Amino acid sequence: MVGLAKEAGIELRQSYARLAPRLAIQVGRYAHARQFKRMRRALRQFKGYAGRIRRDLRRHLQDIPQGPLRERVLDALWLVGRLLEQGPKSKDKLFSLHEPEVDCISKGKARVRYEFGTRVSLATTLDGGFMVGARSFPGNPYDGHTPAPALEQVAILTDTRPSLAVVDRAMAWAPPRS
């Protein structure tokens, strides 16, 4: 937001250019040291900085002329507002400002319990390893529901329906298609 304000020629009351990066590093250190009360306090302070910049930018919004820059500023304000107002149990959480469509994917593994991204299905030929299909699935669909659309895409792109599909164990639980 600070960069967009500078690009729009808006003078902010305070940019927190030195305080925010230092505080972000401190949050990471507190988390690593398992000092979660201090980490939460620093995060609250960080959210306060973001809220102040957001309010300051909203006050100067009428100074930005109509156009693509104003749209980018409005998008950034909306995303930061969404980030500041979400709670621990909120639906449709925002996990990343630079890629808002990212979802939390629970893996069920001991070491990496959660991953953040978008579920993707890749289709290759069995012998040659050529990519014949790639498809992303928004949200967090069940693994067993992804092979059918992927095979449909392969059939559309190659004009032939695959006679054999090799999938990983998660997709093997899907009911067989007739």
Coordinates of N, CA and C in Angstrom, one line a residue:
M1 N 0.8 -1.2 0.0 CA 0.0 0.0 0.0 C 0.9 1.2 0.0
V2 N 2.0 1.2 0.7 CA 2.9 2.3 0.8 C 3.4 2.6 -0.6
G3 N 3.8 1.6 -1.4 CA 4.3 1.8 -2.7 C 3.2 2.4 -3.7
L4 N 2.0 1.9 -3.5 CA 0.9 2.5 -4.3 C 0.6 3.9 -4.0
A5 N 0.7 4.3 -2.7 CA 0.5 5.6 -2.3 C 1.6 6.5 -2.8
K6 N 2.9 6.0 -2.8 CA 4.0 6.8 -3.4 C 3.8 7.0 -4.9
E7 N 3.3 5.9 -5.6 CA 3.1 6.0 -7.0 C 2.0 7.0 -7.3
A8 N 1.0 7.1 -6.5 CA -0.1 8.0 -6.7 C 0.2 9.4 -6.2
G9 N 1.4 9.6 -5.6 CA 1.8 10.9 -5.2 C 1.1 11.4 -3.9
I10 N 0.7 10.4 -3.1 CA 0.1 10.7 -1.8 C 1.1 10.7 -0.7
E11 N 1.1 11.7 0.1 CA 2.0 11.8 1.3 C 1.3 11.2 2.5
L12 N 1.8 10.1 2.9 CA 1.2 9.4 4.1 C 1.7 10.1 5.4
R13 N 0.9 10.0 6.5 CA 1.4 10.6 7.7 C 2.6 9.9 8.2
Q14 N 2.6 8.6 8.1 CA 3.8 7.8 8.5 C 3.8 6.5 7.7
S15 N 4.9 6.1 7.1 CA 4.9 4.9 6.2 C 5.3 3.7 6.9
Y16 N 5.9 3.8 8.1 CA 6.4 2.6 8.9 C 7.4 1.8 8.1
A17 N 8.2 2.6 7.2 CA 9.2 1.9 6.4 C 10.3 1.2 7.1
R18 N 10.7 1.8 8.3 CA 11.7 1.1 9.1 C 11.1 0.2 10.2
L19 N 9.9 0.6 10.7 CA 9.3 -0.2 11.8 C 8.7 -1.5 11.3
A20 N 8.0 -1.5 10.2 CA 7.3 -2.7 9.8 C 8.3 -3.9 9.4
P21 N 9.3 -3.6 8.6 CA 10.2 -4.8 8.3 C 10.9 -5.3 9.6
R22 N 11.3 -4.4 10.5 CA 11.9 -4.9 11.7 C 10.9 -5.7 12.5
L23 N 9.7 -5.3 12.6 CA 8.7 -6.0 13.3 C 8.4 -7.3 12.7
A24 N 8.4 -7.4 11.4 CA 8.1 -8.7 10.7 C 9.2 -9.7 11.1
I25 N 10.5 -9.2 11.1 CA 11.6 -10.1 11.5 C 11.4 -10.6 12.9
Q26 N 11.0 -9.6 13.8 CA 10.8 -9.9 15.2 C 9.7 -11.0 15.4
V27 N 8.6 -10.9 14.6 CA 7.5 -11.9 14.7 C 8.1 -13.3 14.4
G28 N 8.9 -13.4 13.3 CA 9.5 -14.6 13.0 C 10.4 -15.2 14.1
R29 N 11.1 -14.3 14.7 CA 12.0 -14.7 15.8 C 11.2 -15.2 17.0
Y30 N 10.1 -14.5 17.3 CA 9.3 -14.9 18.5 C 8.7 -16.3 18.2
A31 N 8.2 -16.5 16.9 CA 7.6 -17.8 16.6 C 8.6 -18.9 16.7
H32 N 9.8 -18.6 16.2 CA 10.9 -19.7 16.2 C 11.2 -20.0 17.7
A33 N 11.2 -19.0 18.6 CA 11.6 -19.3 20.0 C 10.4 -19.7 20.8
R34 N 9.2 -19.9 20.1 CA 8.0 -20.4 20.7 C 7.5 -19.5 21.8
Q35 N 7.7 -18.2 21.6 CA 7.2 -17.1 22.5 C 6.0 -16.5 21.8
F36 N 4.9 -17.3 21.9 CA 3.7 -16.9 21.2 C 3.0 -15.7 21.7
K37 N 3.0 -15.4 23.0 CA 2.4 -14.2 23.5 C 3.0 -13.0 22.9
R38 N 4.4 -13.0 22.9 CA 5.1 -11.8 22.3 C 4.8 -11.7 20.8
M39 N 4.8 -12.9 20.1 CA 4.5 -12.9 18.7 C 3.1 -12.3 18.4
R40 N 2.1 -12.7 19.2 CA 0.8 -12.2 19.0 C 0.7 -10.7 19.2
R41 N 1.4 -10.2 20.2 CA 1.5 -8.8 20.5 C 2.1 -8.0 19.3
A42 N 3.2 -8.6 18.8 CA 3.8 -8.0 17.7 C 2.9 -8.0 16.4
L43 N 2.2 -9.1 16.2 CA 1.3 -9.2 15.1 C 0.2 -8.1 15.2
R44 N -0.3 -8.0 16.5 CA -1.4 -6.9 16.7 C -0.8 -5.5 16.3
Q45 N 0.4 -5.3 16.7 CA 1.0 -4.0 16.4 C 1.2 -3.9 14.9
F46 N 1.6 -5.0 14.2 CA 1.7 -5.0 12.8 C 0.4 -4.7 12.1
K47 N -0.7 -5.3 12.6 CA -2.0 -5.0 12.0 C -2.4 -3.6 12.3
G48 N -2.0 -3.0 13.4 CA -2.3 -1.6 13.7 C -1.6 -0.7 12.6
Y49 N -0.3 -1.0 12.3 CA 0.4 -0.2 11.3 C -0.4 -0.3 10.0
A50 N -0.8 -1.5 9.6 CA -1.5 -1.7 8.3 C -2.8 -1.0 8.3
G51 N -3.5 -1.0 9.4 CA -4.8 -0.3 9.5 C -4.7 1.2 9.4
R52 N -3.6 1.7 10.0 CA -3.4 3.2 10.0 C -3.1 3.6 8.5
I53 N -2.2 2.8 7.8 CA -1.9 3.2 6.4 C -3.1 3.1 5.6
R54 N -4.0 2.1 5.8 CA -5.2 1.9 5.1 C -6.1 3.1 5.3
R55 N -6.3 3.5 6.5 CA -7.2 4.6 6.8 C -6.7 5.9 6.2
D56 N -5.3 6.1 6.2 CA -4.7 7.3 5.7 C -4.9 7.3 4.1
L57 N -4.8 6.1 3.5 CA -4.9 6.0 2.1 C -6.4 6.3 1.7
R58 N -7.3 5.8 2.5 CA -8.8 6.0 2.2 C -9.1 7.5 2.3
R59 N -8.5 8.2 3.2 CA -8.7 9.6 3.4 C -8.3 10.4 2.1
H60 N -7.2 9.9 1.5 CA -6.7 10.6 0.3 C -7.2 10.0 -1.0
L61 N -8.2 9.1 -1.0 CA -8.6 8.4 -2.2 C -9.2 9.4 -3.2
Q62 N -9.8 10.5 -2.8 CA -10.4 11.4 -3.8 C -9.3 12.1 -4.5
D63 N -8.1 12.1 -4.1 CA -7.0 12.8 -4.8 C -6.5 12.0 -5.9
I64 N -6.8 10.7 -6.0 CA -6.3 9.9 -7.1 C -7.3 9.9 -8.2
P65 N -6.8 10.3 -9.4 CA -7.7 10.4 -10.6 C -8.2 9.0 -11.0
Q66 N -9.4 9.0 -11.7 CA -9.9 7.7 -12.2 C -8.9 7.1 -13.2
G67 N -8.8 5.8 -13.1 CA -7.9 5.1 -14.0 C -7.4 3.8 -13.4
P68 N -6.4 3.2 -14.1 CA -5.9 1.9 -13.6 C -5.2 2.0 -12.2
L69 N -4.6 3.1 -11.9 CA -3.9 3.2 -10.6 C -4.9 3.3 -9.5
R70 N -6.0 4.0 -9.7 CA -7.0 4.1 -8.7 C -7.6 2.7 -8.4
E71 N -7.8 1.9 -9.5 CA -8.4 0.6 -9.4 C -7.4 -0.3 -8.6
R72 N -6.1 -0.2 -8.9 CA -5.1 -1.0 -8.1 C -5.2 -0.6 -6.6
V73 N -5.3 0.7 -6.3 CA -5.4 1.2 -4.9 C -6.6 0.6 -4.3
L74 N -7.8 0.7 -5.0 CA -9.0 0.1 -4.4 C -8.9 -1.4 -4.2
D75 N -8.3 -2.1 -5.1 CA -8.1 -3.5 -4.9 C -7.2 -3.8 -3.7
A76 N -6.2 -3.0 -3.5 CA -5.3 -3.2 -2.4 C -6.0 -2.9 -1.1
L77 N -6.8 -1.8 -1.1 CA -7.5 -1.5 0.1 C -8.5 -2.6 0.5
W78 N -9.2 -3.1 -0.5 CA -10.2 -4.2 -0.2 C -9.5 -5.4 0.3
L79 N -8.3 -5.8 -0.3 CA -7.6 -7.0 0.2 C -7.1 -6.8 1.6
V80 N -6.5 -5.6 1.9 CA -6.0 -5.4 3.3 C -7.2 -5.3 4.3
G81 N -8.3 -4.7 3.9 CA -9.4 -4.7 4.8 C -9.9 -6.1 5.1
R82 N -10.0 -6.9 4.0 CA -10.4 -8.3 4.2 C -9.4 -9.1 5.2
L83 N -8.1 -8.8 5.0 CA -7.1 -9.4 5.8 C -7.2 -9.0 7.3
L84 N -7.5 -7.7 7.5 CA -7.6 -7.2 8.9 C -8.8 -7.6 9.6
E85 N -9.9 -7.9 8.9 CA -11.2 -8.2 9.5 C -11.4 -9.7 9.6
Q86 N -10.6 -10.5 9.0 CA -10.8 -12.0 9.1 C -10.4 -12.5 10.5
G87 N -11.2 -13.5 11.0 CA -10.9 -14.1 12.3 C -10.3 -15.5 12.1
P88 N -10.0 -16.2 13.2 CA -9.5 -17.5 13.1 C -10.4 -18.5 12.5
K89 N -11.7 -18.3 12.6 CA -12.7 -19.3 12.1 C -13.4 -18.8 10.8
S90 N -12.9 -17.7 10.2 CA -13.6 -17.1 9.1 C -13.5 -18.1 7.9
K91 N -14.6 -18.0 7.1 CA -14.6 -18.8 5.8 C -14.0 -17.9 4.8
D92 N -13.5 -18.6 3.7 CA -12.8 -17.9 2.6 C -11.7 -16.9 3.1
K93 N -10.8 -17.5 3.9 CA -9.7 -16.7 4.4 C -8.7 -16.3 3.3
L94 N -8.1 -15.1 3.6 CA -7.1 -14.6 2.7 C -5.7 -15.0 3.2
F95 N -5.0 -15.9 2.5 CA -3.7 -16.4 2.9 C -2.5 -15.6 2.3
S96 N -2.7 -14.9 1.2 CA -1.6 -14.2 0.5 C -2.2 -13.0 -0.2
L97 N -1.5 -11.9 0.1 CA -1.9 -10.6 -0.6 C -1.5 -10.6 -2.1
H98 N -0.4 -11.2 -2.4 CA 0.0 -11.2 -3.8 C -0.6 -12.3 -4.7
E99 N -1.3 -13.2 -4.0 CA -2.0 -14.3 -4.7 C -3.2 -14.7 -4.0
P100 N -4.3 -13.8 -4.0 CA -5.5 -14.0 -3.2 C -6.3 -15.3 -3.4
E101 N -6.1 -16.0 -4.6 CA -6.9 -17.2 -4.9 C -6.3 -18.4 -4.2
V102 N -5.2 -18.3 -3.5 CA -4.6 -19.5 -2.8 C -5.5 -20.0 -1.7
D103 N -5.5 -21.3 -1.5 CA -6.3 -22.0 -0.5 C -5.4 -22.8 0.4
C104 N -5.9 -23.1 1.6 CA -5.2 -24.0 2.5 C -5.6 -25.5 2.2
I105 N -4.6 -26.3 1.9 CA -4.8 -27.7 1.6 C -4.3 -28.5 2.7
S106 N -5.1 -29.2 3.4 CA -4.7 -30.1 4.5 C -4.2 -31.4 3.9
K107 N -2.9 -31.7 4.3 CA -2.3 -32.9 3.7 C -2.4 -34.1 4.6
G108 N -2.5 -34.0 5.9 CA -2.6 -35.2 6.8 C -1.2 -35.8 7.0
K109 N -0.2 -35.1 6.7 CA 1.2 -35.6 7.0 C 1.7 -35.1 8.3
A110 N 2.6 -35.8 9.0 CA 3.1 -35.4 10.3 C 3.9 -34.1 10.2
R111 N 4.8 -34.1 9.2 CA 5.7 -33.0 9.1 C 5.1 -31.7 8.4
V112 N 4.5 -32.0 7.3 CA 3.9 -30.8 6.6 C 2.4 -31.0 6.6
R113 N 1.7 -30.5 7.6 CA 0.3 -30.7 7.8 C -0.5 -29.9 6.8
Y114 N -0.1 -28.7 6.5 CA -0.9 -27.9 5.6 C 0.0 -27.3 4.5
E115 N -0.5 -27.2 3.3 CA 0.1 -26.5 2.2 C -0.8 -25.4 1.7
F116 N -0.2 -24.4 1.1 CA -1.0 -23.3 0.6 C -0.8 -23.2 -0.9
G117 N -1.8 -23.2 -1.6 CA -1.7 -23.2 -3.1 C -3.1 -23.5 -3.7
T118 N -3.0 -24.0 -4.9 CA -4.2 -24.4 -5.7 C -3.9 -25.8 -6.1
R119 N -4.9 -26.7 -6.0 CA -4.8 -28.1 -6.4 C -4.7 -28.1 -7.9
V120 N -3.8 -28.9 -8.4 CA -3.5 -29.0 -9.9 C -3.5 -30.5 -10.3
S121 N -4.0 -30.8 -11.5 CA -3.9 -32.1 -12.0 C -3.1 -32.0 -13.3
L122 N -2.1 -32.9 -13.4 CA -1.2 -32.9 -14.6 C -1.4 -34.3 -15.2
A123 N -1.5 -34.3 -16.5 CA -1.7 -35.5 -17.3 C -0.5 -35.7 -18.3
T124 N 0.1 -36.8 -18.2 CA 1.2 -37.1 -19.1 C 1.0 -38.4 -19.8
T125 N 1.7 -38.6 -20.9 CA 1.6 -39.9 -21.6 C 2.4 -41.0 -20.7
L126 N 2.0 -42.2 -20.8 CA 2.6 -43.2 -20.0 C 4.1 -43.5 -20.4
D127 N 4.4 -43.6 -21.7 CA 5.7 -43.9 -22.1 C 6.6 -42.7 -22.3
G128 N 6.2 -41.8 -23.1 CA 7.1 -40.7 -23.4 C 7.2 -39.6 -22.4
G129 N 6.2 -39.5 -21.5 CA 6.3 -38.4 -20.5 C 5.9 -37.0 -21.0
F130 N 5.2 -37.0 -22.2 CA 4.7 -35.7 -22.7 C 3.5 -35.2 -21.9
M131 N 3.5 -33.9 -21.7 CA 2.3 -33.3 -21.0 C 1.2 -33.2 -22.0
V132 N 0.1 -33.8 -21.7 CA -1.1 -33.7 -22.6 C -2.3 -33.0 -21.9
G133 N -2.1 -32.6 -20.6 CA -3.2 -31.9 -20.0 C -2.7 -31.3 -18.6
A134 N -3.1 -30.1 -18.3 CA -2.8 -29.5 -17.0 C -4.1 -28.7 -16.7
R135 N -4.5 -28.9 -15.5 CA -5.8 -28.2 -15.0 C -5.7 -27.8 -13.6
S136 N -6.1 -26.6 -13.2 CA -6.1 -26.2 -11.8 C -7.6 -26.3 -11.3
F137 N -7.7 -26.6 -10.1 CA -9.0 -26.7 -9.5 C -9.2 -25.7 -8.4
P138 N -10.1 -24.7 -8.5 CA -10.2 -23.7 -7.4 C -10.9 -24.3 -6.2
G139 N -10.6 -23.7 -5.1 CA -11.1 -24.3 -3.8 C -10.3 -25.4 -3.4
N140 N -10.8 -26.3 -2.7 CA -10.1 -27.5 -2.2 C -10.9 -28.7 -2.4
P141 N -11.0 -29.2 -3.7 CA -11.8 -30.3 -4.0 C -11.2 -31.6 -3.5
Y142 N -12.1 -32.6 -3.3 CA -11.6 -33.9 -2.9 C -10.8 -34.5 -4.0
D143 N -9.7 -35.2 -3.7 CA -8.8 -35.8 -4.7 C -9.5 -36.7 -5.7
G144 N -10.5 -37.5 -5.2 CA -11.2 -38.4 -6.0 C -12.1 -37.7 -7.1
H145 N -12.3 -36.4 -6.9 CA -13.2 -35.7 -7.9 C -12.4 -35.1 -9.0
T146 N -11.1 -35.1 -8.9 CA -10.2 -34.4 -9.9 C -9.9 -35.2 -11.2
P147 N -9.8 -36.6 -11.1 CA -9.4 -37.3 -12.4 C -10.4 -37.2 -13.5
A148 N -11.7 -37.2 -13.3 CA -12.6 -37.1 -14.3 C -12.5 -35.9 -15.2
P149 N -12.5 -34.7 -14.6 CA -12.3 -33.5 -15.4 C -10.9 -33.5 -16.1
A150 N -9.9 -34.0 -15.5 CA -8.6 -34.0 -16.1 C -8.6 -34.9 -17.3
L151 N -9.2 -36.1 -17.2 CA -9.3 -37.0 -18.4 C -10.2 -36.4 -19.5
E152 N -11.2 -35.7 -19.1 CA -12.1 -35.0 -20.1 C -11.3 -34.0 -20.8
Q153 N -10.4 -33.3 -20.1 CA -9.6 -32.3 -20.8 C -8.6 -32.9 -21.8
V154 N -8.0 -34.1 -21.3 CA -7.1 -34.8 -22.2 C -7.8 -35.3 -23.5
A155 N -9.0 -35.8 -23.3 CA -9.8 -36.2 -24.5 C -10.1 -35.1 -25.4
I156 N -10.4 -33.9 -24.9 CA -10.7 -32.7 -25.7 C -9.4 -32.3 -26.5
L157 N -8.3 -32.2 -25.8 CA -7.1 -31.7 -26.4 C -6.4 -32.7 -27.4
T158 N -6.5 -34.0 -27.1 CA -5.9 -35.0 -28.0 C -6.8 -35.7 -28.9
D159 N -8.1 -35.5 -28.8 CA -9.1 -36.1 -29.6 C -9.1 -37.7 -29.5
T160 N -8.5 -38.2 -28.4 CA -8.6 -39.6 -28.1 C -8.8 -39.7 -26.6
R161 N -9.7 -40.7 -26.2 CA -9.9 -40.9 -24.8 C -8.9 -41.9 -24.3
P162 N -8.2 -41.6 -23.2 CA -7.2 -42.5 -22.7 C -7.8 -43.9 -22.2
S163 N -7.2 -45.0 -22.6 CA -7.7 -46.3 -22.2 C -7.2 -46.7 -20.8
L164 N -6.2 -46.1 -20.3 CA -5.6 -46.4 -19.0 C -5.2 -45.1 -18.3
A165 N -5.6 -45.0 -17.0 CA -5.2 -43.8 -16.2 C -4.5 -44.3 -15.0
V166 N -3.3 -43.9 -14.8 CA -2.5 -44.2 -13.6 C -2.6 -43.0 -12.6
V167 N -3.0 -43.2 -11.4 CA -3.2 -42.2 -10.5 C -2.5 -42.5 -9.2
D168 N -2.3 -41.5 -8.3 CA -1.7 -41.8 -7.0 C -2.8 -42.4 -6.0
R169 N -2.4 -42.7 -4.8 CA -3.3 -43.5 -3.9 C -4.5 -42.6 -3.5
A170 N -4.3 -41.3 -3.4 CA -5.4 -40.5 -2.9 C -6.6 -40.5 -4.0
M171 N -6.2 -40.6 -5.2 CA -7.2 -40.6 -6.3 C -7.8 -42.0 -6.5
A172 N -7.1 -43.0 -6.0 CA -7.6 -44.4 -6.2 C -8.9 -44.6 -5.5
W173 N -9.2 -43.8 -4.5 CA -10.5 -44.0 -3.7 C -11.7 -43.6 -4.5
A174 N -11.5 -42.9 -5.6 CA -12.6 -42.4 -6.4 C -13.4 -43.6 -7.0
P175 N -14.7 -43.5 -7.0 CA -15.5 -44.6 -7.6 C -15.2 -44.8 -9.1
P176 N -15.1 -46.0 -9.6 CA -14.7 -46.1 -11.0 C -15.8 -45.6 -12.0
R177 N -15.4 -45.0 -13.1 CA -16.3 -44.5 -14.1 C -16.6 -45.5 -15.1
S178 N -17.9 -45.6 -15.5 CA -18.2 -46.6 -16.5 C -18.2 -46.0 -17.9

